[in-house]
PDB file of C-alpha atoms in Angstrom:
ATOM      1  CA  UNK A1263       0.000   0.000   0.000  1.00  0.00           C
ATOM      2  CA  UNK A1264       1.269   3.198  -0.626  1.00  0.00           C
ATOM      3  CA  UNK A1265       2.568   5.605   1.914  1.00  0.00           C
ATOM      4  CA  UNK A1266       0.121   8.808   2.476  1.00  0.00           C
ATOM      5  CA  UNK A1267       2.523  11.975   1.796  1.00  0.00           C
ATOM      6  CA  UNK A1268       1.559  14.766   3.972  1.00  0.00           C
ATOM      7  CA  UNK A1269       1.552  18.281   2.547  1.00  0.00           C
ATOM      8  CA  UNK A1270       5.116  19.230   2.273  1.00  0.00           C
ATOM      9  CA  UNK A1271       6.830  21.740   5.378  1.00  0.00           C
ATOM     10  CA  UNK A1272       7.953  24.391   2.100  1.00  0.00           C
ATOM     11  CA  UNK A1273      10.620  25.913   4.254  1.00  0.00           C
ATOM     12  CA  UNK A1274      11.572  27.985   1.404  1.00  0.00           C
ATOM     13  CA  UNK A1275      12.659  30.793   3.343  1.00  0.00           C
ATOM     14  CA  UNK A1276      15.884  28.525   4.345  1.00  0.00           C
ATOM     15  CA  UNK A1277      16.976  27.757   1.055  1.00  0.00           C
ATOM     16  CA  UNK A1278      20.049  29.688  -0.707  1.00  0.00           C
ATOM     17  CA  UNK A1279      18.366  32.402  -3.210  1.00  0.00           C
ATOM     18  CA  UNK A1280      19.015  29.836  -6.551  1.00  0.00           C
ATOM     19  CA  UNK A1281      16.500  27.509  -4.765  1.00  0.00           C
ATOM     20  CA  UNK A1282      13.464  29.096  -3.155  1.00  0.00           C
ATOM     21  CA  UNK A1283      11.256  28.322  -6.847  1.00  0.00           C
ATOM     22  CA  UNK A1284      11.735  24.396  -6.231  1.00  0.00           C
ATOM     23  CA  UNK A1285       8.379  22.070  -5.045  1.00  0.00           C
ATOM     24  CA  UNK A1286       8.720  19.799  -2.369  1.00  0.00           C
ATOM     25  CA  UNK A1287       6.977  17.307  -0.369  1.00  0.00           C
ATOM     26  CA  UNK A1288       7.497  14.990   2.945  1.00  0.00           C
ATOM     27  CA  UNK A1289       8.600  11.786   2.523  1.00  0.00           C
ATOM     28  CA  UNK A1290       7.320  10.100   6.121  1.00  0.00           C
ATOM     29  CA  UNK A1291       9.466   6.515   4.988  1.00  0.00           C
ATOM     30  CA  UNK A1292      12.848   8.704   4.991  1.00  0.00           C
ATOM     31  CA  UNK A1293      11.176  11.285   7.154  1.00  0.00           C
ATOM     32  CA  UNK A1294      12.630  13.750   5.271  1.00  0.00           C
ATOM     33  CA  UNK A1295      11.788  16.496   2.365  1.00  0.00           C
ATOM     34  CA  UNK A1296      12.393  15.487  -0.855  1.00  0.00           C
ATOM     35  CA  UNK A1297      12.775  17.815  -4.140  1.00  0.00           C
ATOM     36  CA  UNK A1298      12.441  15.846  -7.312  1.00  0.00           C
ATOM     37  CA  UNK A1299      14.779  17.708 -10.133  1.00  0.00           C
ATOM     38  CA  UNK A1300      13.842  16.832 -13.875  1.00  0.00           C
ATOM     39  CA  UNK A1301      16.444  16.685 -17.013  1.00  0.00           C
ATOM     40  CA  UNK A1302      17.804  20.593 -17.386  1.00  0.00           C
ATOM     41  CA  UNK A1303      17.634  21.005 -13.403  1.00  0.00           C
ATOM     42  CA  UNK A1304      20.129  21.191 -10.768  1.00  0.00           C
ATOM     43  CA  UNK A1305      19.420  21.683  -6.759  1.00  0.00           C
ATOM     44  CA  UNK A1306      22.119  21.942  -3.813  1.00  0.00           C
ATOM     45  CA  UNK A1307      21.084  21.922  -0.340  1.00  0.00           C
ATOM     46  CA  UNK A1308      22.650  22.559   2.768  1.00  0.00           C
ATOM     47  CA  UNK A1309      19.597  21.047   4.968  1.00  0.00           C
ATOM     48  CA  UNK A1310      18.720  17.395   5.623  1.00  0.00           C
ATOM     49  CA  UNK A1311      16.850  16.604   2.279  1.00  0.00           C
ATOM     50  CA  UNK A1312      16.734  14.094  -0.188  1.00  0.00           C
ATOM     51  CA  UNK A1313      16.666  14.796  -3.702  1.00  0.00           C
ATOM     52  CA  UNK A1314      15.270  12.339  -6.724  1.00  0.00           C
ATOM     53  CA  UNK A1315      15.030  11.820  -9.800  1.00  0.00           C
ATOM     54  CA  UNK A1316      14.694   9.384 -12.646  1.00  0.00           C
ATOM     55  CA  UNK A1317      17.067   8.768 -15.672  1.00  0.00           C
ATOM     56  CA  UNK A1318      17.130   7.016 -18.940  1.00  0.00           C
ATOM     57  CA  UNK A1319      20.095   7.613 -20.837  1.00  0.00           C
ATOM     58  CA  UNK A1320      20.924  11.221 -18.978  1.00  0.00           C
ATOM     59  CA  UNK A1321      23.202  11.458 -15.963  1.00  0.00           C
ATOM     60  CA  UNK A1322      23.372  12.906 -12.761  1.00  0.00           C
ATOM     61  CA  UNK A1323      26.131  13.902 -10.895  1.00  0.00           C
ATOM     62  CA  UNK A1324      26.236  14.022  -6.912  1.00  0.00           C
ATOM     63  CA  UNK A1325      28.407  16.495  -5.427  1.00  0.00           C
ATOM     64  CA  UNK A1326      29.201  16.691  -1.593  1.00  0.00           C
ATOM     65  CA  UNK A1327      31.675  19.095   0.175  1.00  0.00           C
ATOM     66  CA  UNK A1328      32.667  16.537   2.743  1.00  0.00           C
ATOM     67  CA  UNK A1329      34.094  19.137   5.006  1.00  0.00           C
ATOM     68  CA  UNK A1330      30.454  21.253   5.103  1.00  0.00           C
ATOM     69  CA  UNK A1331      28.474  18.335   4.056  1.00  0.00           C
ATOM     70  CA  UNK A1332      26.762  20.094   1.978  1.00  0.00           C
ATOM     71  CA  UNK A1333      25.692  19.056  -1.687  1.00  0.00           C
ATOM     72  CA  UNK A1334      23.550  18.678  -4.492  1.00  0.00           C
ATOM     73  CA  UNK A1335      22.743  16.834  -7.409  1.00  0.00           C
ATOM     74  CA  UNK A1336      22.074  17.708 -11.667  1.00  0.00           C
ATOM     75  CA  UNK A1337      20.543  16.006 -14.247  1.00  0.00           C
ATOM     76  CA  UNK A1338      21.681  16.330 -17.838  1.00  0.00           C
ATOM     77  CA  UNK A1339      20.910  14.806 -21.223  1.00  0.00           C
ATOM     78  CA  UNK A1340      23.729  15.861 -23.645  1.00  0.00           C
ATOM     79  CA  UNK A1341      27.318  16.138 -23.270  1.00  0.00           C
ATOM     80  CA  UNK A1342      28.546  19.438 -24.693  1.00  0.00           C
ATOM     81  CA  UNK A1343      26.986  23.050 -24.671  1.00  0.00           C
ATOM     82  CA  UNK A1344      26.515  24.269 -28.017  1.00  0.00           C
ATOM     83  CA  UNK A1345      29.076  26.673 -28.474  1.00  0.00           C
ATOM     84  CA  UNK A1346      28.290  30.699 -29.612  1.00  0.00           C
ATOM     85  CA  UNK A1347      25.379  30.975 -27.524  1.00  0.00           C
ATOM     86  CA  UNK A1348      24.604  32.879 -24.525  1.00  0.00           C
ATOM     87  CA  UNK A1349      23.019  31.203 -21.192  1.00  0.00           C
ATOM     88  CA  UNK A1350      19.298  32.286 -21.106  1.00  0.00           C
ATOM     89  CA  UNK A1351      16.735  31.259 -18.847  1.00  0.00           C
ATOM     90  CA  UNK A1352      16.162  31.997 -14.770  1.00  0.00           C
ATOM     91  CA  UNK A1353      17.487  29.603 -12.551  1.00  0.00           C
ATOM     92  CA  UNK A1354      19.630  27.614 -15.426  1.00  0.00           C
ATOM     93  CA  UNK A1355      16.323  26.388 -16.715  1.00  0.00           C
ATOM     94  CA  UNK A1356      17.032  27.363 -20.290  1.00  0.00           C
ATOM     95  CA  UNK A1357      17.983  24.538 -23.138  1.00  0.00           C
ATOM     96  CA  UNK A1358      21.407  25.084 -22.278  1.00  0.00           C
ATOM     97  CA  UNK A1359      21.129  23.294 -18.398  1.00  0.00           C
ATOM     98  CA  UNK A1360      20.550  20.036 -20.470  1.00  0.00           C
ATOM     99  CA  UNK A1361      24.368  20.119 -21.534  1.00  0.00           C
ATOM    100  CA  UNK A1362      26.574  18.473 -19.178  1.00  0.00           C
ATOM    101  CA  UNK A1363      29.143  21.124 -19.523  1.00  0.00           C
ATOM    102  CA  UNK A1364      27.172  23.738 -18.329  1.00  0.00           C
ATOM    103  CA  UNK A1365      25.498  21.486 -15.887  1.00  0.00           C
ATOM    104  CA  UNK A1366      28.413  20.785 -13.859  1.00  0.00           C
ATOM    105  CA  UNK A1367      29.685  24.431 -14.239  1.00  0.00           C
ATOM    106  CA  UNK A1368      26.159  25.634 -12.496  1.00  0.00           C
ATOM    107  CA  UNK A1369      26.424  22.854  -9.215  1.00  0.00           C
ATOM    108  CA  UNK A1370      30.150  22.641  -8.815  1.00  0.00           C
ATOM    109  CA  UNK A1371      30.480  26.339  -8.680  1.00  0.00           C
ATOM    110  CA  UNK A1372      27.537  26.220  -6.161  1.00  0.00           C
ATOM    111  CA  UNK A1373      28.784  23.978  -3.870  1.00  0.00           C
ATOM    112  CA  UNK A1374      32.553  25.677  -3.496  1.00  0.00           C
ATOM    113  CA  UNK A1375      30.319  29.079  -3.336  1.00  0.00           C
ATOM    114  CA  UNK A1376      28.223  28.165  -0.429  1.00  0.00           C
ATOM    115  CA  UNK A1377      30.913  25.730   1.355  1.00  0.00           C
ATOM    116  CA  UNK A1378      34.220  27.319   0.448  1.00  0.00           C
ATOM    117  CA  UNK A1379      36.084  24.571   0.499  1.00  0.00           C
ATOM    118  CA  UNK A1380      38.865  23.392  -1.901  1.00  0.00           C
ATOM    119  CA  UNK A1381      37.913  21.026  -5.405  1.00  0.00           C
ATOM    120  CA  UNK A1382      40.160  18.537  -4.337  1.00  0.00           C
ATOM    121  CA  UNK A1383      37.536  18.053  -1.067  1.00  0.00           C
ATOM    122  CA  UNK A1384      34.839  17.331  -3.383  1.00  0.00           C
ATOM    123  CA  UNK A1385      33.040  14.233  -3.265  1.00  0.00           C
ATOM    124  CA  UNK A1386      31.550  12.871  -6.456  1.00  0.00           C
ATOM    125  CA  UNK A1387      29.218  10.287  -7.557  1.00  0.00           C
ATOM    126  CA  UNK A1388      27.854   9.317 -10.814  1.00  0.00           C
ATOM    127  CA  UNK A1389      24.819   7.563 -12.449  1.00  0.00           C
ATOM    128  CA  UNK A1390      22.423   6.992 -15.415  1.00  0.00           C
ATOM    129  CA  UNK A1391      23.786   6.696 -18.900  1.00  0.00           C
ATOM    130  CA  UNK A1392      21.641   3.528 -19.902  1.00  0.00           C
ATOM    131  CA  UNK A1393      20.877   2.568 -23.396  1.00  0.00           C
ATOM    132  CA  UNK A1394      17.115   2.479 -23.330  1.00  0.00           C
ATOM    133  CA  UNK A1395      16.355   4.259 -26.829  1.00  0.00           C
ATOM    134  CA  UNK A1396      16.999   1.316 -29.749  1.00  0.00           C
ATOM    135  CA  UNK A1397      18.122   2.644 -33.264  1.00  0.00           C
ATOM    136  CA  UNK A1398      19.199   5.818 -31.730  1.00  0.00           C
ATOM    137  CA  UNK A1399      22.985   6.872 -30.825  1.00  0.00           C
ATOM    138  CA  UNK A1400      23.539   5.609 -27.752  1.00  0.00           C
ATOM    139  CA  UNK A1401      23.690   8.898 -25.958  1.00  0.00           C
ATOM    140  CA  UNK A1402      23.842   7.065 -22.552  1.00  0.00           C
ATOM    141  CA  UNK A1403      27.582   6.076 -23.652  1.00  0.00           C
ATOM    142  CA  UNK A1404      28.356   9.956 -24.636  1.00  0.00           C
ATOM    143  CA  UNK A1405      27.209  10.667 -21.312  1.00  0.00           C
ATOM    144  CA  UNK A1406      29.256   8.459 -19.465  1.00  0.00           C
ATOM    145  CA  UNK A1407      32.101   9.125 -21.415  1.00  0.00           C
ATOM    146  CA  UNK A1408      31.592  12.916 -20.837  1.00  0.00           C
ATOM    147  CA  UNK A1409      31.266  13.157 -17.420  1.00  0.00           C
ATOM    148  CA  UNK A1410      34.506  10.751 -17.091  1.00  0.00           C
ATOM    149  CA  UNK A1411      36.432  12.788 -19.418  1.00  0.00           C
ATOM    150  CA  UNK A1412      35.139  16.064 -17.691  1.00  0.00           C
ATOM    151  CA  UNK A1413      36.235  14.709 -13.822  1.00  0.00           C
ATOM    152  CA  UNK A1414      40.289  13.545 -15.391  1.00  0.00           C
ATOM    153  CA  UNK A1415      39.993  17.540 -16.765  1.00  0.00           C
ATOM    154  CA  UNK A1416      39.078  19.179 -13.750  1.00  0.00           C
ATOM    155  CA  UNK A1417      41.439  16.612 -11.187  1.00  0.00           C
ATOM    156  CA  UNK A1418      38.105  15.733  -9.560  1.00  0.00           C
ATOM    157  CA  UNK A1419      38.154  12.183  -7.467  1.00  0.00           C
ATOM    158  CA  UNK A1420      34.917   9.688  -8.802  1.00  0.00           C
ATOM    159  CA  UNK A1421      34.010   7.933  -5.435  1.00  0.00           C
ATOM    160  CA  UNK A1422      31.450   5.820  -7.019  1.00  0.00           C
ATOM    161  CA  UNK A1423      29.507   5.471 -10.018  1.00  0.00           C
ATOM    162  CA  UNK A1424      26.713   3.046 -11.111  1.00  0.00           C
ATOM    163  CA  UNK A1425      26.305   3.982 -15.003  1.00  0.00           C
ATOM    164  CA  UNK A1426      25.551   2.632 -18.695  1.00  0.00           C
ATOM    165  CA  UNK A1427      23.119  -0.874 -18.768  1.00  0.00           C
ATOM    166  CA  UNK A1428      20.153  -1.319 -20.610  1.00  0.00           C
ATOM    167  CA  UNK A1429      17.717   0.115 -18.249  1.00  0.00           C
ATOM    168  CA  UNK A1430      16.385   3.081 -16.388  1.00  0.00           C
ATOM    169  CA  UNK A1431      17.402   4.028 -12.973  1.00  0.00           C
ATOM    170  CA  UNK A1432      15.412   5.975 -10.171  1.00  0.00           C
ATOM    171  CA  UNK A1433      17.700   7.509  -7.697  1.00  0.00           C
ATOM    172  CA  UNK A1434      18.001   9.679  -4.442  1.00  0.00           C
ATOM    173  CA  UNK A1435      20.713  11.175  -2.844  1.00  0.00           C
ATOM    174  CA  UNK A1436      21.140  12.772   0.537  1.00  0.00           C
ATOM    175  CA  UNK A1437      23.860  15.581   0.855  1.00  0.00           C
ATOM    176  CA  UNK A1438      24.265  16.192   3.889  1.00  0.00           C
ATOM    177  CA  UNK A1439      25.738  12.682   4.358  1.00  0.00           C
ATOM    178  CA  UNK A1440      26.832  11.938   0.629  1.00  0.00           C
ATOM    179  CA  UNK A1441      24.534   8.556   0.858  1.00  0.00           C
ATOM    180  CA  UNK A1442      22.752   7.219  -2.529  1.00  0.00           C
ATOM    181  CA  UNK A1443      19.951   4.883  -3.440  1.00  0.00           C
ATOM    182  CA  UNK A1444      19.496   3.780  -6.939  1.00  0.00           C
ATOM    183  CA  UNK A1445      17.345   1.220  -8.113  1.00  0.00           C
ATOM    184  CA  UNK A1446      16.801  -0.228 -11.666  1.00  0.00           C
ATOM    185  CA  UNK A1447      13.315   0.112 -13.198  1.00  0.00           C
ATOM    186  CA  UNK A1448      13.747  -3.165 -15.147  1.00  0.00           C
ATOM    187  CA  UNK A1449      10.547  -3.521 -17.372  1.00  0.00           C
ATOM    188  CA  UNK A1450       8.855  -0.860 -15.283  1.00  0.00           C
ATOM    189  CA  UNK A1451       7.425   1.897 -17.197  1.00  0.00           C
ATOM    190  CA  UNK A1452      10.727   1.651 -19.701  1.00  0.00           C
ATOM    191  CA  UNK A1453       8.367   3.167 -22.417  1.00  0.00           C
ATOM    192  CA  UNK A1454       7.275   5.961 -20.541  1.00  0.00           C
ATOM    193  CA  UNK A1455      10.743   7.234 -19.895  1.00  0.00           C
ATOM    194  CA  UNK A1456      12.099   6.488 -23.220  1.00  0.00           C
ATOM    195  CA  UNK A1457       9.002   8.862 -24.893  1.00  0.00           C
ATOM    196  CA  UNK A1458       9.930  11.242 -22.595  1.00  0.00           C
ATOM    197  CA  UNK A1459      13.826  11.626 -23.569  1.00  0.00           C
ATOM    198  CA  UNK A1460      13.061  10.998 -27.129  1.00  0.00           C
ATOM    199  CA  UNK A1461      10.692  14.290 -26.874  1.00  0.00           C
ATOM    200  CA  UNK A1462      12.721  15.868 -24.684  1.00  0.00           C
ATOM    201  CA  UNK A1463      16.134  15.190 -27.411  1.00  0.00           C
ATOM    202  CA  UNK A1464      13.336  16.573 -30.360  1.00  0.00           C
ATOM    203  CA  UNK A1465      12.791  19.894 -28.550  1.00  0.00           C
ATOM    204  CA  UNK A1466      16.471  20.125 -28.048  1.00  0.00           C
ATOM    205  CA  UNK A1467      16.884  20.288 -31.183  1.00  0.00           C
ATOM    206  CA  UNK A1468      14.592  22.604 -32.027  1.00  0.00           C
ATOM    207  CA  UNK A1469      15.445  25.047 -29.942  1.00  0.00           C
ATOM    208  CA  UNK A1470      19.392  24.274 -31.381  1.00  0.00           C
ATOM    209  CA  UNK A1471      18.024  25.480 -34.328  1.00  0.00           C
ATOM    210  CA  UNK A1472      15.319  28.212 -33.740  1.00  0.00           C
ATOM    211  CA  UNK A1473      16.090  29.626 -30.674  1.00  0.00           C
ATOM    212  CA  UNK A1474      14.158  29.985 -27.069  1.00  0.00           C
ATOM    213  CA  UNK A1475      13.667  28.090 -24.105  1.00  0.00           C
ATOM    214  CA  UNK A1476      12.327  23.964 -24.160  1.00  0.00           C
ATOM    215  CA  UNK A1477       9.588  22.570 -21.894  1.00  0.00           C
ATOM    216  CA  UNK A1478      11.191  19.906 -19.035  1.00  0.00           C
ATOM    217  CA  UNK A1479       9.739  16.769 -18.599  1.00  0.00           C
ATOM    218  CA  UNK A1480       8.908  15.471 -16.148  1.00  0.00           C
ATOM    219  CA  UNK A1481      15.323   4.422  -5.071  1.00  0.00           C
ATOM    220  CA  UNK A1482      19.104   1.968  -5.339  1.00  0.00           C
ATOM    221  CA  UNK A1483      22.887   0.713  -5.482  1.00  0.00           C
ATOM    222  CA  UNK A1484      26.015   2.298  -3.786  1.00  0.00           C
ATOM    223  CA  UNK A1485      29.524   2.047  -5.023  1.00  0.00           C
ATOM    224  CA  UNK A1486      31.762   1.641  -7.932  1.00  0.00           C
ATOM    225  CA  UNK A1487      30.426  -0.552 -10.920  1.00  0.00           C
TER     226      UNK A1487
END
């Protein structure tokens, strides 16, 4: 039976400034709040929360300054930023915040803004990346590669990852302690999530070529795969 969620506590008055436009609600198994980010989204909290998401073939990257324990989490669908184009958008909601590039710019800089500690004290997890959409490039693998590529760039230690596979993920991570859940959504709803990221990729596109802002759409392993 499914747990009753009680109307959230929407202590938005305690969040940093970035944050105070992000839904929430109360999770009474993990008795805590929960914001659920969506592909093109990034939160960072420095408050006992748990954030969630699901992924297909995007990623999302946990980062924890282990000496604040402080944190947050992205979710991105494409490797690079297009190039020659300006960031747009409040709150890095604009087509560009699907780019793992800028993604990582937006929640690493965070994090050392609001904790002040050093790069080299970052903690950093990784997940997503599966190939779930057949007789497409498998942009999972891009991902994965990305992100890897990006961490060796920037000296940034990976202390565990659970990527690539052939099937969605749902996830949660809690910052303040650096702990994630991930759980694979074999044969669960696998159609749903791959319409959603083959939509999603289309109005990338788009907007690639026309201009504006794209419509987001819209639980668990720990360690080193």
């Amino acid at each position: 039976m499914a747990a009753v969620l009680r109307p959230s506590r929407q202590l938005n008055h305690l969040r940093w400034p970035e944050f105070t436009h992000m839904n929430s609600y109360w999770d009474p198994v993990q008795n805590v709040e929960v914001v659920r980010i969506l592909a093109g989204e990034y939160y960072a909290t420095h408050r006992h929360e748990m954030i969630t998401t699901v992924l297909g073939s995007c990623i999302s990257v946990c980062i924890r300054d282990r000496i604040a324990n402080i944190g947050g989490m992205n979710h991105f669908m494409l490797p690079m930023e297009r190039e020659g184009r300006e960031n747009s958008g409040a709150h890095g909601l604009s087509a560009d915040a699907a780019y793992g590039s800028y993604a990582m710019e937006r929640l690493v800089n965070c994090i050392l803004k609001y904790g002040g500690c050093r790069r080299e004290q970052l903690e950093i997890k990784i997940f997503g990346g599966g190939r779930i959409m057949n007789g497409m490039a498998d942009i999972g693998l891009q991902n994965i590669a990305f992100i890897r590529a990006y961490l060796r760039t920037e000296g940034l230690t990976l202390a565990a990852e659970d990527v690539g596979g052939d099937c969605p993920r749902r996830m949660a991570y809690f910052p303040a302690t650096g702990k994630a859940l991930v759980k694979r959504l074999r044969n669960i709803r696998n159609e749903t999530i791959v319409q959603q990221e083959t939509a999603y990729l289309a109005n990338l596109r788009r907007e690639a070529t026309q201009g504006g802002e794209v419509e987001l759409f819209g639980d668990f392993t720990h360690g080193r795969r």
